[in-house]
Amino acid sequence: MTRVMASGVFDIIHPGHISYLSQAKSYGDELVVVVASDDTVRREKHEPITPDYMRAKIVEALKPVDRAIVGYSTGSIFDVVREIGPDVIVLGFDQHFDEGKLKKDLKDNGLGDIRVVRATETADDLNATRRIVEKIRRMGGTS
């Protein structure tokens, strides 16, 4: 059995997420998704719209996903990678990971047998949470 790991914030589910997770699932038999913790989202991006436990529940309900967990707020990303034990890590097309550096870091942390691939972008207009939020703002949906 080939286990695949994907990760992200998944604050507002949109077609880009569905494409990413479908592509990720195509690399193996089981897809485990790590949903960024609220603390991580605050530190790296913005105030989360939806709490992490809700985002994980929503993501786990998506057809390509076998299991979703909330990522750790502290420690190394390699802790959760070790816990999941993936054969493949699929990065989102817009995630800010350098594939080469990630492969080197995996190897340096004793996880060098994991394949790293990047998903391709979907052609849908609203394929990113930032685009959706911006469209709502333009429509006057926020005060």
CSV table of C-alpha atoms in Angstrom, one decimal:
chain,number,residue,atom,x,y,z
A,1,MET,CA,0.0,0.0,0.0
A,2,THR,CA,1.3,3.4,-0.9
A,3,ARG,CA,0.5,6.2,1.6
A,4,VAL,CA,0.4,9.8,0.3
A,5,MET,CA,0.6,12.9,2.5
A,6,ALA,CA,-0.8,16.3,1.5
A,7,SER,CA,-1.1,19.4,3.7
A,8,GLY,CA,-2.6,22.9,3.7
A,9,VAL,CA,-4.8,25.4,5.5
A,10,PHE,CA,-8.1,24.5,3.8
A,11,ASP,CA,-9.8,27.6,5.2
A,12,ILE,CA,-12.4,27.9,2.5
A,13,ILE,CA,-12.7,24.7,0.4
A,14,HIS,CA,-12.6,25.6,-3.3
A,15,PRO,CA,-11.9,23.8,-6.7
A,16,GLY,CA,-8.2,24.2,-6.3
A,17,HIS,CA,-8.3,22.1,-3.1
A,18,ILE,CA,-10.4,19.4,-4.8
A,19,SER,CA,-7.9,19.3,-7.7
A,20,TYR,CA,-4.9,19.2,-5.3
A,21,LEU,CA,-6.4,16.4,-3.2
A,22,SER,CA,-7.5,14.4,-6.3
A,23,GLN,CA,-4.0,14.7,-7.7
A,24,ALA,CA,-2.5,13.7,-4.4
A,25,LYS,CA,-4.7,10.6,-4.1
A,26,SER,CA,-3.6,9.5,-7.6
A,27,TYR,CA,-0.1,8.9,-6.3
A,28,GLY,CA,-1.2,6.1,-3.9
A,29,ASP,CA,-3.8,4.0,-2.2
A,30,GLU,CA,-4.3,6.1,1.0
A,31,LEU,CA,-4.3,9.9,1.3
A,32,VAL,CA,-3.6,11.4,4.7
A,33,VAL,CA,-4.1,15.2,4.9
A,34,VAL,CA,-2.4,17.4,7.5
A,35,VAL,CA,-4.6,20.5,8.2
A,36,ALA,CA,-2.6,23.4,9.5
A,37,SER,CA,-3.3,24.2,13.2
A,38,ASP,CA,-4.8,27.5,14.1
A,39,ASP,CA,-1.5,28.6,15.7
A,40,THR,CA,0.4,27.7,12.5
A,41,VAL,CA,-2.1,29.6,10.3
A,42,ARG,CA,-1.8,32.7,12.5
A,43,ARG,CA,2.0,32.5,12.5
A,44,GLU,CA,2.4,31.8,8.7
A,45,LYS,CA,-0.6,33.4,7.0
A,46,HIS,CA,-3.6,35.1,8.6
A,47,GLU,CA,-6.3,34.7,11.3
A,48,PRO,CA,-8.1,31.4,10.3
A,49,ILE,CA,-11.7,31.8,9.3
A,50,THR,CA,-12.7,28.3,10.5
A,51,PRO,CA,-11.1,26.5,13.5
A,52,ASP,CA,-8.6,23.7,12.8
A,53,TYR,CA,-10.8,20.9,14.1
A,54,MET,CA,-13.6,21.9,11.8
A,55,ARG,CA,-11.3,22.3,8.8
A,56,ALA,CA,-10.0,18.8,9.4
A,57,LYS,CA,-13.6,17.4,9.7
A,58,ILE,CA,-14.5,19.0,6.4
A,59,VAL,CA,-11.4,17.9,4.6
A,60,GLU,CA,-11.8,14.3,5.8
A,61,ALA,CA,-15.3,14.3,4.3
A,62,LEU,CA,-13.9,15.0,0.8
A,63,LYS,CA,-14.0,12.0,-1.5
A,64,PRO,CA,-10.2,11.7,-2.2
A,65,VAL,CA,-9.3,11.9,1.5
A,66,ASP,CA,-8.9,8.8,3.7
A,67,ARG,CA,-7.9,10.6,6.9
A,68,ALA,CA,-7.3,14.2,8.0
A,69,ILE,CA,-5.4,15.3,11.1
A,70,VAL,CA,-4.6,18.7,12.6
A,71,GLY,CA,-0.9,19.4,12.4
A,72,TYR,CA,1.2,20.2,15.4
A,73,SER,CA,1.5,23.8,16.6
A,74,THR,CA,5.1,23.3,17.8
A,75,GLY,CA,8.0,21.2,16.8
A,76,SER,CA,9.3,20.2,13.4
A,77,ILE,CA,7.3,19.4,10.3
A,78,PHE,CA,9.2,16.2,10.3
A,79,ASP,CA,7.5,15.0,13.5
A,80,VAL,CA,4.1,14.7,11.7
A,81,VAL,CA,5.8,13.2,8.6
A,82,ARG,CA,7.3,10.5,10.9
A,83,GLU,CA,3.9,9.9,12.5
A,84,ILE,CA,2.1,9.5,9.1
A,85,GLY,CA,4.9,7.5,7.4
A,86,PRO,CA,4.2,8.6,3.8
A,87,ASP,CA,5.7,7.1,0.7
A,88,VAL,CA,4.9,10.3,-1.2
A,89,ILE,CA,4.4,13.9,-0.2
A,90,VAL,CA,2.4,16.0,-2.6
A,91,LEU,CA,2.9,19.8,-2.4
A,92,GLY,CA,0.2,22.2,-3.6
A,93,PHE,CA,1.0,24.2,-6.7
A,94,ASP,CA,1.2,27.4,-4.7
A,95,GLN,CA,2.8,26.1,-1.4
A,96,HIS,CA,6.0,27.9,-0.6
A,97,PHE,CA,8.2,24.8,-0.3
A,98,ASP,CA,11.4,24.5,-2.2
A,99,GLU,CA,11.1,20.9,-3.5
A,100,GLY,CA,14.9,20.4,-3.6
A,101,LYS,CA,15.4,21.8,-0.1
A,102,LEU,CA,12.5,19.7,1.3
A,103,LYS,CA,14.0,16.5,-0.2
A,104,LYS,CA,17.4,17.4,1.3
A,105,ASP,CA,15.8,18.2,4.7
A,106,LEU,CA,13.9,14.9,4.6
A,107,LYS,CA,17.1,13.0,3.9
A,108,ASP,CA,18.9,14.9,6.7
A,109,ASN,CA,16.1,13.9,9.1
A,110,GLY,CA,16.3,10.2,8.2
A,111,LEU,CA,13.3,10.3,5.8
A,112,GLY,CA,15.1,10.2,2.5
A,113,ASP,CA,13.0,7.5,0.9
A,114,ILE,CA,10.0,9.7,0.6
A,115,ARG,CA,9.1,10.9,-2.9
A,116,VAL,CA,8.2,14.6,-3.2
A,117,VAL,CA,6.0,15.9,-6.1
A,118,ARG,CA,4.1,19.1,-6.8
A,119,ALA,CA,0.5,19.3,-7.9
A,120,THR,CA,-0.4,21.4,-10.9
A,121,GLU,CA,-2.7,24.4,-10.8
A,122,THR,CA,-6.3,24.1,-11.7
A,123,ALA,CA,-7.7,26.4,-14.4
A,124,ASP,CA,-10.7,27.4,-12.3
A,125,ASP,CA,-11.1,31.2,-11.7
A,126,LEU,CA,-11.5,30.9,-7.9
A,127,ASN,CA,-8.9,28.3,-7.2
A,128,ALA,CA,-7.3,30.0,-4.1
A,129,THR,CA,-8.7,31.2,-0.9
A,130,ARG,CA,-7.1,34.6,-1.3
A,131,ARG,CA,-8.9,35.0,-4.6
A,132,ILE,CA,-12.2,34.1,-3.1
A,133,VAL,CA,-11.7,36.5,-0.1
A,134,GLU,CA,-10.7,39.3,-2.5
A,135,LYS,CA,-13.8,38.7,-4.7
A,136,ILE,CA,-16.0,38.9,-1.6
A,137,ARG,CA,-14.3,42.2,-0.6
A,138,ARG,CA,-14.8,43.7,-4.1
A,139,MET,CA,-18.5,42.7,-3.9
A,140,GLY,CA,-18.8,44.6,-0.6
A,141,GLY,CA,-19.2,41.5,1.5
A,142,THR,CA,-17.0,42.7,4.4
A,143,SER,CA,-17.2,45.7,6.5
